[in-house]
């Protein structure tokens, strides 16, 4: 999506996820296990703490919102599920438990009102050795009591509000029609398997297949490619979990092909040609999207903050009045690329609505916004260690794309987004392309201030065009300035054609200055690859950290 020059697809301002840090939460969890006398925590506290830290390191910061300190045993259950998911023969691993009964009252006209949540004690019974359930093996329940995920926004706030109003009317006598009381059993499913695009839709389909309605969904992706997905559901007629396990086993068996490992990589030509035909594989129901505030606008569409099954998402909506064959082809191309990529430093694809005229693309929401906003709107000046961490993230994401024969073609700070932990991810694949073997690209695309001279001159170009753009990004992070800020975009492009480059900052690290100049070489073959750049930057970061530690030690002495 071509957004305003220099702005791009930025995200909304940061949101707080709580007053404490993840580190503080880990301390609380660990201390809670010690307080309750957990056997492993007491017998080997150092190893137990290491396992807790490792678990939280794998998961996003939002996972902490679901940790109930009165029921910290859930953390161990999640650990076991994720561990079992490493076995391909067991995927998807899942655990089912009865939570409570929802007391409802039905009016004479058949309209149902949800009044109160009535907790039902869970019976304790024997567990198997592992206490968790692979898809081929089930257990009835476990001796630990659990609670549902309760600290994220309830997806049924409107229902509960009206239920509260109805309850007040009922107790005050202001109900003219007869009410019949019934109880709806509520269950919880916890899944773990290999993370992949469209996984949420697959799991939702499994639950729907056995007649369940999703009330809440809490979705987490680990840093090493696995998922932990928690669903609160109704629709099962009793508290019984045996029948649910059997029904789920049958549903998984009917869809066994969906859980097989990834197919062998296809050529870039095959990927591009299959774009239009494969869109349906990733289509999501537009009715399930809750569209919130608009956070960016472009020439052909708008970007919104939204919610999908309780998960914050970014929704790019293409304007229907401007759709044409070319834009529909570009939409298909962008989806084709997004569905092929999965990396810690690339924004995660969730799905797409591919039914014209309501074309939209849904990706993970990046609450800390873009590096462009971070630098130029928030006026942050980066210290060397943080700067290096940012650019290393960029290089790792770009190296992954290049290893998969993808050219981004619009690399700039506006398309580099940050998550809650300041991890930078490459975003906006609106003009990205697969680099066909033997193919030649000459089209002018991207944003002038960051554009390589070979693209401006309509010469053949390859992945090294992205390296040139990275050089401008690096300069921007070092100086906290907009490149060529005294020129219009077109003037900047004409200058780059004639050999113009940004002025080198005087106080920058000499190795960064040298890297900039090599990356913006006029001859593309003279520019380093992203894998080479990553090695250089990681070495520099290590040197910087060593110097800082030595300086701190000297100050203490």
Short mmCIF file of N, CA and C in Angstrom, two decimals, residues 402-550:
data_model
loop_
_atom_site.label_atom_id
_atom_site.label_comp_id
_atom_site.label_asym_id
_atom_site.label_seq_id
_atom_site.Cartn_x
_atom_site.Cartn_y
_atom_site.Cartn_z
N UNK A 402 15.43 -12.74 1.61
CA UNK A 402 16.30 -12.98 0.46
C UNK A 402 16.62 -14.46 0.30
N UNK A 403 16.78 -15.18 1.42
CA UNK A 403 17.01 -16.62 1.34
C UNK A 403 15.82 -17.34 0.70
N UNK A 404 14.66 -16.71 0.79
CA UNK A 404 13.45 -17.28 0.18
C UNK A 404 13.09 -16.59 -1.14
N UNK A 405 14.10 -15.95 -1.74
CA UNK A 405 13.96 -15.33 -3.07
C UNK A 405 12.88 -14.25 -3.12
N UNK A 406 12.76 -13.49 -2.04
CA UNK A 406 11.79 -12.40 -1.99
C UNK A 406 12.54 -11.08 -1.91
N UNK A 407 12.18 -10.14 -2.79
CA UNK A 407 12.71 -8.78 -2.74
C UNK A 407 11.62 -7.88 -2.17
N UNK A 408 11.96 -7.12 -1.14
CA UNK A 408 10.95 -6.28 -0.50
C UNK A 408 10.60 -5.07 -1.36
N UNK A 409 11.59 -4.38 -1.86
CA UNK A 409 11.46 -3.25 -2.79
C UNK A 409 10.92 -1.96 -2.16
N UNK A 410 10.65 -1.95 -0.87
CA UNK A 410 10.21 -0.71 -0.22
C UNK A 410 10.68 -0.69 1.23
N UNK A 411 11.94 -1.04 1.44
CA UNK A 411 12.49 -1.06 2.80
C UNK A 411 12.74 0.37 3.28
N UNK A 412 12.10 0.73 4.38
CA UNK A 412 12.25 2.06 4.97
C UNK A 412 11.77 1.98 6.41
N UNK A 413 12.09 2.99 7.20
CA UNK A 413 11.75 2.94 8.63
C UNK A 413 10.24 2.88 8.87
N UNK A 414 9.44 3.42 7.96
CA UNK A 414 7.99 3.37 8.12
C UNK A 414 7.45 1.95 7.98
N UNK A 415 8.21 1.08 7.34
CA UNK A 415 7.79 -0.31 7.16
C UNK A 415 8.54 -1.26 8.09
N UNK A 416 9.13 -0.71 9.13
CA UNK A 416 9.80 -1.51 10.16
C UNK A 416 9.07 -1.25 11.47
N UNK A 417 8.35 -2.25 11.95
CA UNK A 417 7.46 -2.09 13.10
C UNK A 417 8.03 -2.79 14.33
N UNK A 418 7.61 -2.31 15.51
CA UNK A 418 8.11 -2.84 16.77
C UNK A 418 6.99 -3.48 17.58
N UNK A 419 7.32 -4.63 18.20
CA UNK A 419 6.34 -5.25 19.09
C UNK A 419 6.54 -4.72 20.51
N UNK A 420 5.87 -5.34 21.46
CA UNK A 420 5.90 -4.83 22.83
C UNK A 420 7.27 -4.94 23.48
N UNK A 421 8.12 -5.81 22.94
CA UNK A 421 9.46 -5.98 23.50
C UNK A 421 10.52 -5.32 22.63
N UNK A 422 10.09 -4.39 21.77
CA UNK A 422 10.99 -3.64 20.89
C UNK A 422 11.73 -4.53 19.89
N UNK A 423 11.15 -5.67 19.57
CA UNK A 423 11.68 -6.48 18.47
C UNK A 423 11.18 -5.87 17.17
N UNK A 424 12.10 -5.61 16.24
CA UNK A 424 11.74 -4.97 14.98
C UNK A 424 11.39 -6.03 13.94
N UNK A 425 10.30 -5.79 13.20
CA UNK A 425 9.85 -6.73 12.18
C UNK A 425 9.61 -6.00 10.86
N UNK A 426 9.99 -6.66 9.79
CA UNK A 426 9.77 -6.11 8.45
C UNK A 426 8.30 -6.27 8.10
N UNK A 427 7.69 -5.20 7.58
CA UNK A 427 6.26 -5.22 7.27
C UNK A 427 6.01 -4.61 5.90
N UNK A 428 4.74 -4.66 5.48
CA UNK A 428 4.25 -4.08 4.23
C UNK A 428 4.91 -4.70 3.00
N UNK A 429 4.26 -5.73 2.48
CA UNK A 429 4.77 -6.42 1.30
C UNK A 429 3.95 -6.08 0.06
N UNK A 430 3.41 -4.85 0.06
CA UNK A 430 2.56 -4.43 -1.05
C UNK A 430 3.24 -4.41 -2.39
N UNK A 431 4.54 -4.12 -2.42
CA UNK A 431 5.26 -4.10 -3.71
C UNK A 431 6.35 -5.16 -3.75
N UNK A 432 6.40 -6.04 -2.75
CA UNK A 432 7.40 -7.11 -2.74
C UNK A 432 7.14 -8.10 -3.87
N UNK A 433 8.18 -8.77 -4.30
CA UNK A 433 8.06 -9.75 -5.38
C UNK A 433 9.00 -10.92 -5.15
N UNK A 434 8.56 -12.10 -5.65
CA UNK A 434 9.48 -13.22 -5.76
C UNK A 434 10.46 -12.92 -6.88
N UNK A 435 11.74 -13.23 -6.64
CA UNK A 435 12.73 -13.03 -7.69
C UNK A 435 12.80 -14.30 -8.52
N UNK A 436 12.14 -14.29 -9.67
CA UNK A 436 12.10 -15.46 -10.52
C UNK A 436 13.50 -15.81 -11.01
N UNK A 437 13.77 -17.08 -11.06
CA UNK A 437 15.07 -17.52 -11.53
C UNK A 437 15.25 -17.08 -12.98
N UNK A 438 16.30 -16.31 -13.20
CA UNK A 438 16.56 -15.82 -14.56
C UNK A 438 15.72 -14.63 -14.94
N UNK A 439 14.81 -14.19 -14.07
CA UNK A 439 13.95 -13.06 -14.39
C UNK A 439 14.67 -11.74 -14.22
N UNK A 440 14.13 -10.70 -14.82
CA UNK A 440 14.72 -9.37 -14.75
C UNK A 440 13.66 -8.39 -14.27
N UNK A 441 14.00 -7.58 -13.27
CA UNK A 441 13.10 -6.55 -12.77
C UNK A 441 13.64 -5.18 -13.17
N UNK A 442 12.76 -4.34 -13.71
CA UNK A 442 13.18 -2.98 -14.08
C UNK A 442 12.17 -1.93 -13.62
N UNK A 443 11.01 -2.35 -13.11
CA UNK A 443 9.96 -1.40 -12.76
C UNK A 443 10.39 -0.51 -11.61
N UNK A 444 10.01 0.78 -11.71
CA UNK A 444 10.29 1.72 -10.63
C UNK A 444 9.24 1.53 -9.54
N UNK A 445 9.68 1.18 -8.35
CA UNK A 445 8.76 0.97 -7.25
C UNK A 445 9.48 1.23 -5.94
N UNK A 446 8.72 1.58 -4.91
CA UNK A 446 9.32 1.90 -3.63
C UNK A 446 9.08 3.35 -3.26
N UNK A 447 9.93 3.90 -2.40
CA UNK A 447 9.81 5.28 -1.93
C UNK A 447 11.11 6.00 -2.23
N UNK A 448 11.02 7.14 -2.90
CA UNK A 448 12.19 7.80 -3.49
C UNK A 448 13.34 8.00 -2.52
N UNK A 449 13.08 8.44 -1.30
CA UNK A 449 14.17 8.78 -0.39
C UNK A 449 15.02 7.55 -0.03
N UNK A 450 14.46 6.36 -0.16
CA UNK A 450 15.17 5.14 0.19
C UNK A 450 15.49 4.28 -1.04
N UNK A 451 15.19 4.77 -2.22
CA UNK A 451 15.24 3.95 -3.43
C UNK A 451 16.65 3.86 -4.01
N UNK A 452 17.01 2.66 -4.46
CA UNK A 452 18.32 2.42 -5.06
C UNK A 452 18.41 3.08 -6.43
N UNK A 453 19.60 3.52 -6.84
CA UNK A 453 19.74 4.22 -8.13
C UNK A 453 19.36 3.35 -9.32
N UNK A 454 19.62 2.04 -9.25
CA UNK A 454 19.28 1.19 -10.39
C UNK A 454 17.77 1.10 -10.59
N UNK A 455 16.99 1.22 -9.51
CA UNK A 455 15.53 1.23 -9.64
C UNK A 455 15.08 2.57 -10.22
N UNK A 456 15.66 3.66 -9.72
CA UNK A 456 15.31 4.99 -10.24
C UNK A 456 15.61 5.08 -11.73
N UNK A 457 16.70 4.45 -12.16
CA UNK A 457 17.12 4.51 -13.57
C UNK A 457 16.46 3.44 -14.43
N UNK A 458 15.55 2.66 -13.86
CA UNK A 458 14.84 1.61 -14.60
C UNK A 458 15.82 0.59 -15.20
N UNK A 459 16.89 0.31 -14.45
CA UNK A 459 17.84 -0.71 -14.86
C UNK A 459 17.47 -2.03 -14.20
N UNK A 460 17.96 -3.15 -14.72
CA UNK A 460 17.71 -4.42 -14.04
C UNK A 460 18.25 -4.38 -12.60
N UNK A 461 17.50 -4.97 -11.67
CA UNK A 461 17.95 -4.97 -10.28
C UNK A 461 17.58 -6.27 -9.60
N UNK A 462 18.20 -6.50 -8.46
CA UNK A 462 17.95 -7.73 -7.70
C UNK A 462 17.90 -7.40 -6.21
N UNK A 463 18.23 -8.37 -5.38
CA UNK A 463 18.12 -8.19 -3.92
C UNK A 463 19.02 -7.08 -3.39
N UNK A 464 20.08 -6.75 -4.12
CA UNK A 464 21.00 -5.71 -3.65
C UNK A 464 20.33 -4.33 -3.61
N UNK A 465 19.19 -4.18 -4.29
CA UNK A 465 18.44 -2.92 -4.18
C UNK A 465 17.94 -2.73 -2.75
N UNK A 466 17.56 -3.83 -2.09
CA UNK A 466 17.14 -3.74 -0.69
C UNK A 466 18.31 -3.35 0.21
N UNK A 467 19.52 -3.80 -0.15
CA UNK A 467 20.70 -3.45 0.65
C UNK A 467 20.95 -1.94 0.60
N UNK A 468 20.77 -1.34 -0.59
CA UNK A 468 20.91 0.11 -0.69
C UNK A 468 19.90 0.80 0.24
N UNK A 469 18.66 0.36 0.21
CA UNK A 469 17.64 0.96 1.08
C UNK A 469 18.01 0.81 2.55
N UNK A 470 18.61 -0.33 2.88
CA UNK A 470 19.05 -0.54 4.26
C UNK A 470 20.10 0.49 4.66
N UNK A 471 20.99 0.85 3.74
CA UNK A 471 22.01 1.85 4.05
C UNK A 471 21.36 3.17 4.46
N UNK A 472 20.28 3.54 3.78
CA UNK A 472 19.59 4.78 4.13
C UNK A 472 18.89 4.63 5.48
N UNK A 473 18.32 3.45 5.73
CA UNK A 473 17.71 3.19 7.04
C UNK A 473 18.75 3.30 8.15
N UNK A 474 19.92 2.73 7.93
CA UNK A 474 21.00 2.79 8.92
C UNK A 474 21.40 4.25 9.18
N UNK A 475 21.57 5.01 8.12
CA UNK A 475 21.90 6.44 8.26
C UNK A 475 20.81 7.15 9.08
N UNK A 476 19.57 6.82 8.80
CA UNK A 476 18.43 7.46 9.48
C UNK A 476 18.43 7.15 10.97
N UNK A 477 18.76 5.91 11.32
CA UNK A 477 18.80 5.52 12.73
C UNK A 477 19.97 6.17 13.45
N UNK A 478 21.08 6.32 12.76
CA UNK A 478 22.26 6.94 13.36
C UNK A 478 22.04 8.43 13.60
N UNK A 479 21.42 9.10 12.64
CA UNK A 479 21.27 10.56 12.71
C UNK A 479 19.95 11.03 13.30
N UNK A 480 18.94 10.14 13.31
CA UNK A 480 17.58 10.52 13.73
C UNK A 480 17.02 11.62 12.84
N UNK A 481 17.44 11.65 11.57
CA UNK A 481 16.94 12.63 10.61
C UNK A 481 16.27 11.93 9.44
N UNK A 482 15.37 12.64 8.77
CA UNK A 482 14.78 12.15 7.53
C UNK A 482 15.80 12.33 6.41
N UNK A 483 16.06 11.32 5.61
CA UNK A 483 17.05 11.48 4.54
C UNK A 483 16.66 12.56 3.53
N UNK A 484 17.64 13.37 3.15
CA UNK A 484 17.45 14.45 2.18
C UNK A 484 16.28 15.36 2.60
N UNK A 485 16.24 15.74 3.87
CA UNK A 485 15.07 16.47 4.38
C UNK A 485 14.93 17.87 3.80
N UNK A 486 15.96 18.39 3.15
CA UNK A 486 15.84 19.72 2.54
C UNK A 486 15.35 19.64 1.10
N UNK A 487 15.09 18.43 0.61
CA UNK A 487 14.67 18.24 -0.78
C UNK A 487 13.28 17.63 -0.83
N UNK A 488 12.63 17.80 -1.97
CA UNK A 488 11.40 17.05 -2.23
C UNK A 488 11.81 15.62 -2.58
N UNK A 489 10.88 14.66 -2.50
CA UNK A 489 11.22 13.29 -2.88
C UNK A 489 11.78 13.19 -4.29
N UNK A 490 11.20 13.91 -5.24
CA UNK A 490 11.68 13.84 -6.62
C UNK A 490 13.08 14.42 -6.75
N UNK A 491 13.35 15.53 -6.06
CA UNK A 491 14.69 16.10 -6.08
C UNK A 491 15.71 15.11 -5.51
N UNK A 492 15.32 14.42 -4.44
CA UNK A 492 16.22 13.42 -3.85
C UNK A 492 16.52 12.31 -4.84
N UNK A 493 15.49 11.85 -5.56
CA UNK A 493 15.69 10.78 -6.54
C UNK A 493 16.64 11.22 -7.65
N UNK A 494 16.45 12.43 -8.15
CA UNK A 494 17.34 12.94 -9.19
C UNK A 494 18.77 13.06 -8.68
N UNK A 495 18.92 13.47 -7.42
CA UNK A 495 20.25 13.56 -6.84
C UNK A 495 20.92 12.20 -6.72
N UNK A 496 20.17 11.19 -6.28
CA UNK A 496 20.73 9.84 -6.14
C UNK A 496 21.17 9.31 -7.51
N UNK A 497 20.42 9.60 -8.54
CA UNK A 497 20.82 9.19 -9.90
C UNK A 497 22.19 9.74 -10.26
N UNK A 498 22.49 10.94 -9.75
CA UNK A 498 23.75 11.61 -10.07
C UNK A 498 24.84 11.35 -9.03
N UNK A 499 24.59 10.41 -8.12
CA UNK A 499 25.60 10.04 -7.14
C UNK A 499 25.45 10.66 -5.78
N UNK A 500 24.37 11.40 -5.54
CA UNK A 500 24.16 12.03 -4.24
C UNK A 500 23.89 10.97 -3.17
N UNK A 501 24.49 11.18 -1.99
CA UNK A 501 24.21 10.34 -0.83
C UNK A 501 24.09 11.25 0.39
N UNK A 502 23.44 10.80 1.45
CA UNK A 502 23.34 11.63 2.66
C UNK A 502 24.72 11.96 3.23
N UNK A 503 24.82 13.11 3.87
CA UNK A 503 26.08 13.51 4.51
C UNK A 503 26.40 12.56 5.65
N UNK A 504 27.65 12.13 5.72
CA UNK A 504 28.05 11.21 6.79
C UNK A 504 28.07 11.95 8.13
N UNK A 505 27.44 11.38 9.15
CA UNK A 505 27.46 12.02 10.47
C UNK A 505 28.86 11.99 11.08
N UNK A 506 29.24 13.04 11.76
CA UNK A 506 30.60 13.17 12.26
C UNK A 506 30.89 12.28 13.46
N UNK A 507 29.91 12.09 14.33
CA UNK A 507 30.17 11.40 15.59
C UNK A 507 29.76 9.93 15.58
N UNK A 508 29.46 9.38 14.42
CA UNK A 508 29.02 7.98 14.35
C UNK A 508 30.21 7.04 14.48
N UNK A 509 29.93 5.81 14.87
CA UNK A 509 30.98 4.78 14.97
C UNK A 509 31.59 4.57 13.59
N UNK A 510 32.91 4.55 13.48
CA UNK A 510 33.55 4.42 12.16
C UNK A 510 33.16 3.16 11.40
N UNK A 511 32.89 2.08 12.12
CA UNK A 511 32.50 0.85 11.43
C UNK A 511 31.11 0.98 10.81
N UNK A 512 30.24 1.74 11.46
CA UNK A 512 28.92 1.97 10.87
C UNK A 512 29.02 2.86 9.64
N UNK A 513 29.90 3.85 9.70
CA UNK A 513 30.09 4.72 8.54
C UNK A 513 30.64 3.94 7.36
N UNK A 514 31.58 3.05 7.63
CA UNK A 514 32.13 2.22 6.56
C UNK A 514 31.06 1.31 5.97
N UNK A 515 30.22 0.74 6.84
CA UNK A 515 29.16 -0.15 6.36
C UNK A 515 28.15 0.61 5.51
N UNK A 516 27.77 1.79 5.95
CA UNK A 516 26.83 2.61 5.16
C UNK A 516 27.34 2.79 3.74
N UNK A 517 28.60 3.19 3.63
CA UNK A 517 29.16 3.52 2.32
C UNK A 517 29.25 2.30 1.41
N UNK A 518 29.53 1.15 2.00
CA UNK A 518 29.57 -0.07 1.18
C UNK A 518 28.18 -0.49 0.74
N UNK A 519 27.19 -0.25 1.61
CA UNK A 519 25.82 -0.65 1.28
C UNK A 519 25.16 0.27 0.25
N UNK A 520 25.61 1.53 0.17
CA UNK A 520 25.01 2.41 -0.85
C UNK A 520 25.92 2.63 -2.05
N UNK A 521 26.81 1.70 -2.29
CA UNK A 521 27.63 1.73 -3.51
C UNK A 521 26.72 1.80 -4.74
N UNK A 522 27.16 2.53 -5.74
CA UNK A 522 26.38 2.64 -6.98
C UNK A 522 26.28 1.31 -7.70
N UNK A 523 27.38 0.56 -7.70
CA UNK A 523 27.40 -0.75 -8.36
C UNK A 523 26.83 -1.79 -7.40
N UNK A 524 25.69 -2.40 -7.72
CA UNK A 524 25.04 -3.33 -6.77
C UNK A 524 25.94 -4.48 -6.31
N UNK A 525 26.76 -5.02 -7.21
CA UNK A 525 27.58 -6.17 -6.85
C UNK A 525 28.61 -5.85 -5.78
N UNK A 526 28.90 -4.57 -5.58
CA UNK A 526 29.87 -4.18 -4.55
C UNK A 526 29.23 -4.11 -3.16
N UNK A 527 27.92 -4.17 -3.09
CA UNK A 527 27.24 -4.11 -1.80
C UNK A 527 27.27 -5.48 -1.13
N UNK A 528 27.42 -5.52 0.19
CA UNK A 528 27.41 -6.81 0.90
C UNK A 528 26.01 -7.40 0.96
N UNK A 529 25.92 -8.68 1.27
CA UNK A 529 24.62 -9.32 1.47
C UNK A 529 24.17 -9.11 2.91
N UNK A 530 22.90 -9.37 3.17
CA UNK A 530 22.39 -9.18 4.53
C UNK A 530 23.00 -10.19 5.51
N UNK A 531 23.33 -11.38 5.03
CA UNK A 531 23.98 -12.34 5.93
C UNK A 531 25.35 -11.83 6.35
N UNK A 532 26.08 -11.21 5.43
CA UNK A 532 27.39 -10.63 5.76
C UNK A 532 27.24 -9.43 6.69
N UNK A 533 26.24 -8.61 6.42
CA UNK A 533 26.01 -7.43 7.27
C UNK A 533 25.66 -7.86 8.69
N UNK A 534 24.85 -8.90 8.82
CA UNK A 534 24.44 -9.38 10.14
C UNK A 534 25.65 -9.79 10.97
N UNK A 535 26.57 -10.51 10.36
CA UNK A 535 27.78 -10.95 11.07
C UNK A 535 28.57 -9.73 11.56
N UNK A 536 28.73 -8.75 10.70
CA UNK A 536 29.48 -7.54 11.07
C UNK A 536 28.82 -6.82 12.25
N UNK A 537 27.52 -6.67 12.18
CA UNK A 537 26.81 -5.93 13.22
C UNK A 537 26.80 -6.68 14.55
N UNK A 538 26.64 -7.99 14.50
CA UNK A 538 26.66 -8.77 15.74
C UNK A 538 28.03 -8.71 16.40
N UNK A 539 29.09 -8.71 15.58
CA UNK A 539 30.44 -8.57 16.13
C UNK A 539 30.62 -7.20 16.79
N UNK A 540 30.12 -6.17 16.13
CA UNK A 540 30.21 -4.82 16.68
C UNK A 540 29.41 -4.69 17.97
N UNK A 541 28.24 -5.32 18.02
CA UNK A 541 27.43 -5.28 19.24
C UNK A 541 28.17 -5.96 20.39
N UNK A 542 28.80 -7.10 20.11
CA UNK A 542 29.56 -7.80 21.14
C UNK A 542 30.71 -6.93 21.66
N UNK A 543 31.41 -6.28 20.74
CA UNK A 543 32.50 -5.38 21.14
C UNK A 543 31.97 -4.23 21.98
N UNK A 544 30.85 -3.68 21.58
CA UNK A 544 30.26 -2.56 22.31
C UNK A 544 29.87 -2.96 23.72
N UNK A 545 29.26 -4.14 23.86
CA UNK A 545 28.85 -4.60 25.17
C UNK A 545 30.05 -4.89 26.07
N UNK A 546 31.12 -5.43 25.47
CA UNK A 546 32.34 -5.70 26.24
C UNK A 546 32.96 -4.40 26.76
N UNK A 547 33.01 -3.39 25.89
CA UNK A 547 33.56 -2.09 26.30
C UNK A 547 32.72 -1.46 27.41
N UNK A 548 31.40 -1.59 27.28
CA UNK A 548 30.52 -1.01 28.28
C UNK A 548 30.70 -1.70 29.62
N UNK A 549 30.83 -3.03 29.61
CA UNK A 549 31.03 -3.78 30.86
C UNK A 549 32.36 -3.41 31.51
N UNK A 550 33.40 -3.22 30.67
CA UNK A 550 34.71 -2.83 31.21
C UNK A 550 34.64 -1.44 31.84
#
